[in-house]
CSV table of C-alpha atoms in Angstrom, one decimal:
chain,number,residue,atom,x,y,z
A,835,UNK,CA,46.3,-43.6,26.5
A,836,UNK,CA,43.9,-46.3,25.8
A,837,UNK,CA,44.8,-50.0,26.1
A,838,UNK,CA,42.8,-53.0,25.9
A,839,UNK,CA,44.8,-54.8,28.8
A,840,UNK,CA,43.0,-54.0,32.0
A,841,UNK,CA,45.9,-54.8,34.2
A,842,UNK,CA,48.4,-52.5,32.3
A,843,UNK,CA,45.7,-49.8,32.2
A,844,UNK,CA,45.0,-50.0,35.9
A,845,UNK,CA,48.7,-50.2,36.8
A,846,UNK,CA,49.3,-47.0,34.4
A,847,UNK,CA,46.6,-45.2,36.2
A,848,UNK,CA,47.8,-46.1,39.7
A,849,UNK,CA,51.4,-44.7,38.9
A,850,UNK,CA,50.1,-41.5,37.4
A,851,UNK,CA,47.9,-40.8,40.6
A,852,UNK,CA,50.7,-41.7,42.9
A,853,UNK,CA,52.9,-39.1,41.2
A,854,UNK,CA,50.4,-36.4,41.5
A,855,UNK,CA,49.2,-37.2,45.0
A,856,UNK,CA,52.3,-38.9,46.9
A,857,UNK,CA,51.5,-40.4,50.4
A,858,UNK,CA,47.8,-40.5,49.8
A,859,UNK,CA,45.6,-43.4,50.7
A,860,UNK,CA,43.1,-42.4,47.9
A,861,UNK,CA,42.8,-45.3,45.4
A,862,UNK,CA,40.1,-44.5,42.8
A,863,UNK,CA,38.4,-47.1,40.7
A,864,UNK,CA,40.3,-46.1,37.5
A,865,UNK,CA,38.7,-48.7,35.4
A,866,UNK,CA,35.3,-47.4,36.0
A,867,UNK,CA,36.4,-43.8,35.4
A,868,UNK,CA,38.1,-44.6,32.0
A,869,UNK,CA,34.9,-46.4,31.0
A,870,UNK,CA,32.7,-43.6,31.9
A,871,UNK,CA,35.0,-41.4,30.1
A,872,UNK,CA,34.8,-43.4,27.0
A,873,UNK,CA,31.1,-43.4,27.3
A,874,UNK,CA,30.6,-39.8,27.8
A,875,UNK,CA,33.0,-39.0,24.9
A,876,UNK,CA,31.0,-41.4,22.7
A,877,UNK,CA,27.7,-39.6,23.6
A,878,UNK,CA,29.2,-36.0,22.8
A,879,UNK,CA,30.5,-37.4,19.6
A,880,UNK,CA,27.0,-38.8,18.6
A,881,UNK,CA,25.2,-35.8,19.6
A,882,UNK,CA,27.8,-33.5,17.7
A,883,UNK,CA,27.3,-35.8,14.7
A,884,UNK,CA,23.6,-35.5,15.0
A,885,UNK,CA,23.5,-31.9,15.2
A,886,UNK,CA,26.0,-31.6,12.1
A,887,UNK,CA,23.6,-33.8,10.1
A,888,UNK,CA,20.6,-31.7,11.2
A,889,UNK,CA,22.3,-28.6,10.3
A,890,UNK,CA,23.3,-29.8,6.9
A,891,UNK,CA,19.9,-31.3,6.0
A,892,UNK,CA,18.1,-28.0,6.8
A,893,UNK,CA,20.7,-25.9,4.8
A,894,UNK,CA,20.1,-28.3,1.8
A,895,UNK,CA,16.2,-28.1,2.2
A,896,UNK,CA,16.5,-24.4,2.4
A,897,UNK,CA,18.5,-24.1,-0.8
A,898,UNK,CA,16.3,-26.4,-2.7
A,899,UNK,CA,13.3,-24.2,-1.7
A,900,UNK,CA,14.7,-21.4,-3.7
A,901,UNK,CA,16.7,-23.3,-6.2
A,902,UNK,CA,14.5,-25.9,-7.6
A,903,UNK,CA,11.6,-24.4,-9.8
A,904,UNK,CA,8.6,-26.3,-8.4
A,905,UNK,CA,9.2,-25.5,-4.5
A,906,UNK,CA,10.0,-22.0,-5.6
A,907,UNK,CA,6.8,-21.6,-7.5
A,908,UNK,CA,5.0,-23.0,-4.5
A,909,UNK,CA,6.7,-20.4,-2.3
A,910,UNK,CA,5.9,-17.5,-4.7
A,911,UNK,CA,2.3,-18.4,-5.0
A,912,UNK,CA,2.0,-18.4,-1.3
A,913,UNK,CA,3.6,-15.0,-1.1
A,914,UNK,CA,1.4,-13.7,-3.9
A,915,UNK,CA,-1.7,-15.0,-2.1
A,916,UNK,CA,-0.8,-13.2,1.1
A,917,UNK,CA,-0.2,-9.9,-0.8
A,918,UNK,CA,-3.4,-10.1,-2.7
A,919,UNK,CA,-5.2,-10.7,0.6
A,920,UNK,CA,-3.6,-7.7,2.3
A,921,UNK,CA,-4.6,-5.6,-0.7
A,922,UNK,CA,-8.1,-6.7,-0.6
A,923,UNK,CA,-8.4,-5.9,3.0
A,924,UNK,CA,-7.0,-2.2,2.4
A,925,UNK,CA,-9.3,0.0,0.5
A,926,UNK,CA,-7.5,1.8,-2.4
A,927,UNK,CA,-6.8,5.5,-1.6
A,928,UNK,CA,-8.7,8.4,-3.2
A,929,UNK,CA,-11.7,6.2,-4.4
A,930,UNK,CA,-15.3,6.9,-3.6
A,931,UNK,CA,-16.4,6.0,-0.2
A,932,UNK,CA,-19.9,5.5,0.8
A,933,UNK,CA,-22.0,5.5,4.0
A,934,UNK,CA,-25.1,3.6,2.9
A,935,UNK,CA,-26.6,5.5,-0.1
A,936,UNK,CA,-24.5,8.6,0.6
A,937,UNK,CA,-20.9,9.7,-0.6
A,938,UNK,CA,-18.5,10.4,2.4
A,939,UNK,CA,-16.8,13.8,1.9
A,940,UNK,CA,-13.2,13.5,0.5
A,941,UNK,CA,-11.0,14.7,3.3
A,942,UNK,CA,-7.6,15.0,1.5
A,943,UNK,CA,-8.7,16.3,-1.9
A,944,UNK,CA,-6.2,19.2,-1.6
A,945,UNK,CA,-3.4,16.6,-1.8
A,946,UNK,CA,-4.8,15.6,-5.4
A,947,UNK,CA,-3.7,17.0,-8.7
A,948,UNK,CA,-5.0,20.7,-9.2
A,949,UNK,CA,-6.5,21.2,-12.6
A,950,UNK,CA,-7.8,24.7,-12.9
A,951,UNK,CA,-9.6,27.7,-11.5
A,952,UNK,CA,-12.3,29.8,-12.4
A,953,UNK,CA,-13.9,33.2,-11.5
A,954,UNK,CA,-17.4,33.8,-11.5
A,955,UNK,CA,-18.2,30.4,-13.0
A,956,UNK,CA,-20.6,28.9,-10.4
A,957,UNK,CA,-23.7,27.2,-11.7
A,958,UNK,CA,-26.3,29.3,-9.6
A,959,UNK,CA,-24.4,32.8,-9.4
A,960,UNK,CA,-26.8,35.4,-8.7
A,961,UNK,CA,-26.8,38.4,-11.1
A,962,UNK,CA,-24.7,41.2,-9.8
A,963,UNK,CA,-23.6,39.1,-6.8
A,964,UNK,CA,-20.1,38.5,-5.7
A,965,UNK,CA,-18.0,36.3,-8.1
A,966,UNK,CA,-16.4,33.4,-6.3
A,967,UNK,CA,-13.4,31.4,-7.3
A,968,UNK,CA,-13.9,27.7,-8.2
A,969,UNK,CA,-10.9,25.3,-7.9
A,970,UNK,CA,-11.0,21.7,-9.3
A,971,UNK,CA,-8.9,18.7,-8.0
A,972,UNK,CA,-8.8,15.2,-9.1
A,973,UNK,CA,-6.9,12.1,-7.7
A,974,UNK,CA,-3.4,11.6,-9.0
A,975,UNK,CA,-4.1,8.0,-10.2
A,976,UNK,CA,-7.1,9.1,-12.3
A,977,UNK,CA,-5.2,12.0,-13.6
A,978,UNK,CA,-2.2,9.7,-14.8
A,979,UNK,CA,-4.8,7.4,-16.5
A,980,UNK,CA,-6.3,10.5,-18.4
A,981,UNK,CA,-2.8,11.4,-19.5
A,982,UNK,CA,-2.2,8.0,-20.9
A,983,UNK,CA,-5.7,7.4,-22.6
A,984,UNK,CA,-7.5,10.6,-22.7
A,985,UNK,CA,-10.4,9.1,-20.9
A,986,UNK,CA,-11.4,8.9,-17.2
A,987,UNK,CA,-11.2,5.6,-15.5
A,988,UNK,CA,-14.1,4.2,-13.3
A,989,UNK,CA,-14.0,5.6,-9.7
A,990,UNK,CA,-12.7,8.9,-10.8
A,991,UNK,CA,-13.6,11.8,-8.5
A,992,UNK,CA,-13.6,15.6,-9.1
A,993,UNK,CA,-14.0,18.0,-6.3
A,994,UNK,CA,-15.1,21.6,-7.1
A,995,UNK,CA,-14.2,23.9,-4.3
A,996,UNK,CA,-15.7,27.4,-4.2
A,997,UNK,CA,-13.9,30.2,-2.3
A,998,UNK,CA,-14.9,33.8,-1.8
A,999,UNK,CA,-13.1,36.4,-3.9
A,1000,UNK,CA,-11.5,39.4,-2.2
A,1001,UNK,CA,-10.2,42.6,-4.0
A,1002,UNK,CA,-8.5,44.7,-1.2
A,1003,UNK,CA,-6.1,43.1,1.2
A,1004,UNK,CA,-2.7,43.4,2.3
A,1005,UNK,CA,-0.7,45.1,-0.7
A,1006,UNK,CA,-3.2,44.0,-3.3
A,1007,UNK,CA,-5.6,46.9,-4.2
A,1008,UNK,CA,-7.3,45.9,-7.4
A,1009,UNK,CA,-6.6,42.2,-8.2
A,1010,UNK,CA,-8.7,39.2,-6.9
A,1011,UNK,CA,-7.4,36.6,-4.5
A,1012,UNK,CA,-9.2,33.7,-2.8
A,1013,UNK,CA,-10.3,33.6,0.7
A,1014,UNK,CA,-12.8,31.5,2.8
A,1015,UNK,CA,-14.3,28.4,1.6
A,1016,UNK,CA,-18.2,28.8,0.4
A,1017,UNK,CA,-19.0,25.5,-1.0
A,1018,UNK,CA,-17.9,22.1,-2.0
A,1019,UNK,CA,-19.4,19.8,-4.7
A,1020,UNK,CA,-18.1,16.4,-6.0
A,1021,UNK,CA,-18.6,14.6,-9.2
A,1022,UNK,CA,-18.1,10.9,-9.3
A,1023,UNK,CA,-17.8,8.3,-12.1
A,1024,UNK,CA,-19.0,5.0,-10.7
A,1025,UNK,CA,-20.4,2.5,-13.3
A,1026,UNK,CA,-21.1,-0.2,-10.7
A,1027,UNK,CA,-23.1,2.0,-8.5
A,1028,UNK,CA,-25.0,4.3,-11.0
A,1029,UNK,CA,-26.9,3.3,-13.9
A,1030,UNK,CA,-26.0,6.5,-15.8
A,1031,UNK,CA,-22.2,6.1,-14.5
A,1032,UNK,CA,-21.9,9.8,-13.4
A,1033,UNK,CA,-23.3,11.3,-10.0
A,1034,UNK,CA,-23.0,14.6,-8.4
A,1035,UNK,CA,-22.9,15.6,-4.6
A,1036,UNK,CA,-23.1,19.0,-2.9
A,1037,UNK,CA,-21.6,19.3,0.8
A,1038,UNK,CA,-22.8,22.2,2.8
A,1039,UNK,CA,-20.9,23.8,5.5
A,1040,UNK,CA,-19.2,20.9,7.6
A,1041,UNK,CA,-21.5,18.1,6.4
A,1042,UNK,CA,-19.6,14.8,6.0
A,1043,UNK,CA,-22.1,12.9,3.6
A,1044,UNK,CA,-24.3,13.9,0.8
A,1045,UNK,CA,-27.1,12.3,-1.4
A,1046,UNK,CA,-26.4,11.5,-5.0
A,1047,UNK,CA,-27.8,13.5,-7.9
A,1048,UNK,CA,-27.9,11.5,-11.1
A,1049,UNK,CA,-29.9,10.7,-14.2
A,1050,UNK,CA,-31.4,12.7,-17.3
A,1051,UNK,CA,-34.0,14.3,-14.9
A,1052,UNK,CA,-31.2,16.0,-12.8
A,1053,UNK,CA,-30.1,19.5,-13.9
A,1054,UNK,CA,-26.4,18.8,-13.0
A,1055,UNK,CA,-26.3,15.6,-14.8
A,1056,UNK,CA,-27.9,16.9,-17.8
A,1057,UNK,CA,-25.8,19.9,-18.1
A,1058,UNK,CA,-22.6,18.0,-18.1
A,1059,UNK,CA,-23.9,15.4,-20.4
A,1060,UNK,CA,-24.8,18.2,-22.9
A,1061,UNK,CA,-21.9,20.5,-22.7
A,1062,UNK,CA,-18.9,18.8,-21.3
A,1063,UNK,CA,-16.0,18.2,-23.6
A,1064,UNK,CA,-14.8,14.8,-22.4
A,1065,UNK,CA,-17.5,12.6,-21.1
A,1066,UNK,CA,-19.0,14.6,-18.1
A,1067,UNK,CA,-16.0,16.8,-17.6
A,1068,UNK,CA,-15.4,20.5,-18.7
A,1069,UNK,CA,-12.0,19.7,-20.1
A,1070,UNK,CA,-12.5,22.7,-22.3
A,1071,UNK,CA,-11.8,24.8,-19.2
A,1072,UNK,CA,-8.7,22.7,-18.2
A,1073,UNK,CA,-5.8,24.1,-20.4
A,1074,UNK,CA,-3.3,21.2,-19.4
A,1075,UNK,CA,-5.7,18.4,-20.3
A,1076,UNK,CA,-7.3,19.9,-23.5
A,1077,UNK,CA,-4.3,19.0,-25.5
A,1078,UNK,CA,-4.3,15.5,-24.2
A,1079,UNK,CA,-7.9,14.9,-25.1
A,1080,UNK,CA,-7.4,16.3,-28.6
A,1081,UNK,CA,-4.4,14.0,-29.1
A,1082,UNK,CA,-6.5,10.9,-28.3
A,1083,UNK,CA,-9.6,12.0,-30.1
A,1084,UNK,CA,-11.8,12.1,-27.1
A,1085,UNK,CA,-12.6,15.7,-27.2
A,1086,UNK,CA,-15.8,17.2,-28.4
A,1087,UNK,CA,-15.3,20.3,-30.3
A,1088,UNK,CA,-19.0,21.2,-30.2
A,1089,UNK,CA,-18.7,21.7,-26.4
A,1090,UNK,CA,-16.8,24.9,-27.2
């Protein structure tokens, strides 16, 4: 009960207290108590209103950020910038990595696309010597680009893995199967690093880096330039890629 008449308000409070605490000498200052109650209730009300308005304004601002074209464009530009910065800080996978002037040996090449195998097709095979297997691998991204265009994109890599050939083992008595690793060679197309676009690297044993061999005076470069069916790659020996090159007109028939 609120009443502007102070006497009536005081009398009402005393009567109520006397019914609750009979025979008591306690006589509180009811006017002061009720005034403080009104002040506290007013403060709580103002604080509640303030928080309510704050939440409402924040909600509207949040909705405007994504509903209005200009703020949304600003937010999207910020997100795109952060994404681009992150991509630049992380090198693309399965691209050539260099340590100074040397190529770093590709570690995960066996997770790439397998192109083909040969038997006894090594460059420097000795007459009458053992015939090794050679397996060719290319990164998945470069393989997909070739399927779409018939050309190898810049930064393509090819790993030529040599493995010893065995004839007798387990249940096999006359056929040939692969065994130990005997050598590793890498071909790289890097137009920004090599004046002649293509370079060749040979890794021996457990070596982790190799020097580049490139240019018309190098026998590897010259052999690929003269005899490869597509650019510097022997697509004539890759049965799944030859039809692709023929389709796009990038195949050199004279290489056969």
